[in-house]
Amino acid sequence: EERDESKSLAVLYLDQTDDWVPPAYSHGMAKTRLRLDFKSIGKFALVGVIITPAVHVWMGFLNTVVVGEGLKAGAIRVALDQTLFAPVMTSFVFSLLGLLEGKTPRDIFKLLRGTLKTAVVSGWKLWIPANLINFSFVPPALQLLYANIVGVLWNIYLSILNRK
């Protein structure tokens, strides 16, 4: 099995694009010179490295608790993932980003109160189908890598939401 450190390094690599793609996209790549915000990239990379072990453990737990393969087992894993893990992890990501940006706990709570529901419901649109594929058809040893690749899209969305 792949070591957690190598999984964290893969996340670090994948997370590099999370914070520079939204501004480039919103301004149009042809009209704007791409400027990298290394501070923001570093924050998202750090968050990725911190949460990867938790996601790894969670996926292992889901594969242990929900026995079997195929759509039925995958759907049960998705239901558990999106009702129990997603809201907690999304709150943690927003809170950690807020702390790294120097926000007060009051500001972070206000941000969570204003964006958590939107982020979780929006996440369902991406993560339910993505994780149904992941938990139903992707071998357990590759599930974290698959989730990390899909996570790049999700982190771009969170970066945009966090900027509002």
Short mmCIF file of C-alpha atoms in Angstrom, two decimals:
data_model
loop_
_atom_site.label_atom_id
_atom_site.label_comp_id
_atom_site.label_asym_id
_atom_site.label_seq_id
_atom_site.Cartn_x
_atom_site.Cartn_y
_atom_site.Cartn_z
CA GLU A 1 0.00 0.00 0.00
CA GLU A 2 1.13 3.52 -0.80
CA ARG A 3 2.57 5.45 2.14
CA ASP A 4 0.67 8.45 3.50
CA GLU A 5 3.66 10.74 2.86
CA SER A 6 3.62 9.98 -0.87
CA LYS A 7 -0.12 10.59 -0.96
CA SER A 8 0.40 13.95 0.72
CA LEU A 9 3.08 14.83 -1.83
CA ALA A 10 0.68 13.94 -4.64
CA VAL A 11 -1.89 16.28 -3.10
CA LEU A 12 0.74 19.01 -2.81
CA TYR A 13 1.42 18.66 -6.54
CA LEU A 14 -2.25 18.54 -7.51
CA ASP A 15 -3.15 21.45 -5.23
CA GLN A 16 -0.69 23.78 -6.95
CA THR A 17 -3.32 24.72 -9.54
CA ASP A 18 -6.15 25.41 -7.12
CA ASP A 19 -5.52 29.04 -6.42
CA TRP A 20 -4.18 30.40 -9.70
CA VAL A 21 -6.74 28.88 -12.03
CA PRO A 22 -9.79 30.85 -10.70
CA PRO A 23 -8.30 34.32 -11.29
CA ALA A 24 -6.95 33.28 -14.68
CA TYR A 25 -10.31 31.79 -15.63
CA SER A 26 -12.31 34.80 -14.46
CA HIS A 27 -10.09 37.26 -16.35
CA GLY A 28 -9.64 35.22 -19.52
CA MET A 29 -6.31 33.52 -20.16
CA ALA A 30 -5.77 35.23 -23.54
CA LYS A 31 -6.13 38.74 -22.10
CA THR A 32 -4.32 38.33 -18.80
CA ARG A 33 -0.79 37.46 -17.92
CA LEU A 34 -0.95 34.65 -15.41
CA ARG A 35 0.33 35.75 -12.03
CA LEU A 36 0.83 33.15 -9.36
CA ASP A 37 -0.09 34.00 -5.79
CA PHE A 38 2.45 31.81 -4.03
CA LYS A 39 1.06 32.66 -0.60
CA SER A 40 -2.41 31.38 -1.57
CA ILE A 41 -0.95 28.38 -3.38
CA GLY A 42 1.05 27.57 -0.25
CA LYS A 43 -2.05 27.81 1.95
CA PHE A 44 -4.05 25.44 -0.23
CA ALA A 45 -1.09 23.09 -0.52
CA LEU A 46 -0.70 23.03 3.27
CA VAL A 47 -4.41 22.35 3.72
CA GLY A 48 -4.14 19.50 1.19
CA VAL A 49 -1.19 17.96 3.02
CA ILE A 50 -3.01 18.25 6.36
CA ILE A 51 -6.33 16.74 5.22
CA THR A 52 -4.96 13.93 3.04
CA PRO A 53 -4.24 11.53 5.94
CA ALA A 54 -7.76 12.10 7.30
CA VAL A 55 -9.29 11.38 3.88
CA HIS A 56 -7.11 8.27 3.57
CA VAL A 57 -8.27 6.98 6.97
CA TRP A 58 -11.91 7.84 6.17
CA MET A 59 -11.83 5.96 2.86
CA GLY A 60 -10.27 2.95 4.57
CA PHE A 61 -12.99 3.10 7.21
CA LEU A 62 -15.73 3.25 4.57
CA ASN A 63 -14.24 0.27 2.73
CA THR A 64 -14.07 -1.69 5.99
CA VAL A 65 -17.55 -0.81 7.28
CA VAL A 66 -19.37 -1.17 3.96
CA VAL A 67 -18.42 -4.58 2.63
CA GLY A 68 -18.77 -5.44 -1.02
CA GLU A 69 -18.28 -3.95 -4.45
CA GLY A 70 -20.47 -2.43 -7.12
CA LEU A 71 -23.13 0.26 -7.18
CA LYS A 72 -25.02 -0.78 -4.05
CA ALA A 73 -21.94 -0.73 -1.81
CA GLY A 74 -20.70 2.42 -3.57
CA ALA A 75 -24.01 4.21 -2.99
CA ILE A 76 -23.93 3.37 0.74
CA ARG A 77 -20.36 4.68 1.00
CA VAL A 78 -21.35 7.87 -0.83
CA ALA A 79 -24.33 8.41 1.47
CA LEU A 80 -22.12 8.05 4.55
CA ASP A 81 -19.39 10.19 3.04
CA GLN A 82 -21.61 13.06 2.00
CA THR A 83 -23.75 13.18 5.15
CA LEU A 84 -21.08 12.58 7.81
CA PHE A 85 -17.68 13.48 6.39
CA ALA A 86 -18.30 16.23 3.80
CA PRO A 87 -19.82 18.85 6.13
CA VAL A 88 -17.13 18.31 8.75
CA MET A 89 -14.27 18.37 6.24
CA THR A 90 -15.65 21.43 4.44
CA SER A 91 -15.94 23.25 7.79
CA PHE A 92 -12.39 22.24 8.64
CA VAL A 93 -11.02 23.46 5.30
CA PHE A 94 -12.76 26.83 5.56
CA SER A 95 -11.65 27.19 9.19
CA LEU A 96 -8.05 26.28 8.46
CA LEU A 97 -7.92 28.64 5.47
CA GLY A 98 -9.41 31.37 7.65
CA LEU A 99 -6.78 30.84 10.33
CA LEU A 100 -4.00 30.85 7.73
CA GLU A 101 -5.40 34.15 6.41
CA GLY A 102 -5.37 35.67 9.89
CA LYS A 103 -9.14 35.74 10.36
CA THR A 104 -10.58 35.75 13.85
CA PRO A 105 -12.71 32.86 15.09
CA ARG A 106 -15.74 35.19 14.87
CA ASP A 107 -14.93 35.95 11.20
CA ILE A 108 -14.49 32.24 10.48
CA PHE A 109 -17.81 31.41 12.13
CA LYS A 110 -19.49 34.15 10.08
CA LEU A 111 -17.93 32.74 6.91
CA LEU A 112 -19.08 29.23 7.78
CA ARG A 113 -22.59 30.40 8.58
CA GLY A 114 -22.76 32.21 5.23
CA THR A 115 -21.10 29.66 2.95
CA LEU A 116 -21.13 26.17 4.48
CA LYS A 117 -24.60 25.19 3.28
CA THR A 118 -23.86 26.47 -0.23
CA ALA A 119 -20.50 24.70 -0.29
CA VAL A 120 -21.89 21.36 0.91
CA VAL A 121 -24.90 21.41 -1.42
CA SER A 122 -22.67 22.45 -4.32
CA GLY A 123 -20.27 19.71 -3.33
CA TRP A 124 -23.01 17.13 -3.68
CA LYS A 125 -23.29 18.03 -7.37
CA LEU A 126 -19.65 17.08 -7.90
CA TRP A 127 -18.86 14.55 -5.18
CA ILE A 128 -21.96 12.33 -5.31
CA PRO A 129 -21.42 11.26 -8.94
CA ALA A 130 -17.62 11.36 -8.63
CA ASN A 131 -17.60 9.25 -5.48
CA LEU A 132 -20.23 6.87 -6.80
CA ILE A 133 -17.74 6.06 -9.56
CA ASN A 134 -14.87 6.06 -7.07
CA PHE A 135 -16.45 3.82 -4.43
CA SER A 136 -18.12 1.51 -6.94
CA PHE A 137 -15.48 0.93 -9.61
CA VAL A 138 -12.06 2.28 -8.55
CA PRO A 139 -9.85 -0.19 -6.65
CA PRO A 140 -9.37 0.92 -3.01
CA ALA A 141 -5.63 1.46 -3.53
CA LEU A 142 -6.39 4.12 -6.19
CA GLN A 143 -9.42 5.78 -4.58
CA LEU A 144 -7.45 8.52 -2.86
CA LEU A 145 -5.62 9.41 -6.07
CA TYR A 146 -8.94 9.58 -7.95
CA ALA A 147 -10.42 11.76 -5.19
CA ASN A 148 -7.36 14.03 -5.28
CA ILE A 149 -7.74 14.56 -9.02
CA VAL A 150 -11.44 15.39 -8.66
CA GLY A 151 -10.48 17.45 -5.62
CA VAL A 152 -8.54 19.89 -7.79
CA LEU A 153 -11.87 20.94 -9.36
CA TRP A 154 -13.50 21.13 -5.95
CA ASN A 155 -10.66 23.20 -4.48
CA ILE A 156 -10.90 25.66 -7.37
CA TYR A 157 -14.57 26.11 -6.49
CA LEU A 158 -13.76 26.51 -2.76
CA SER A 159 -11.08 29.05 -3.60
CA ILE A 160 -13.60 31.09 -5.59
CA LEU A 161 -16.19 30.81 -2.79
CA ASN A 162 -13.59 31.73 -0.15
CA ARG A 163 -12.73 34.92 -2.08
CA LYS A 164 -16.33 36.21 -2.01
#
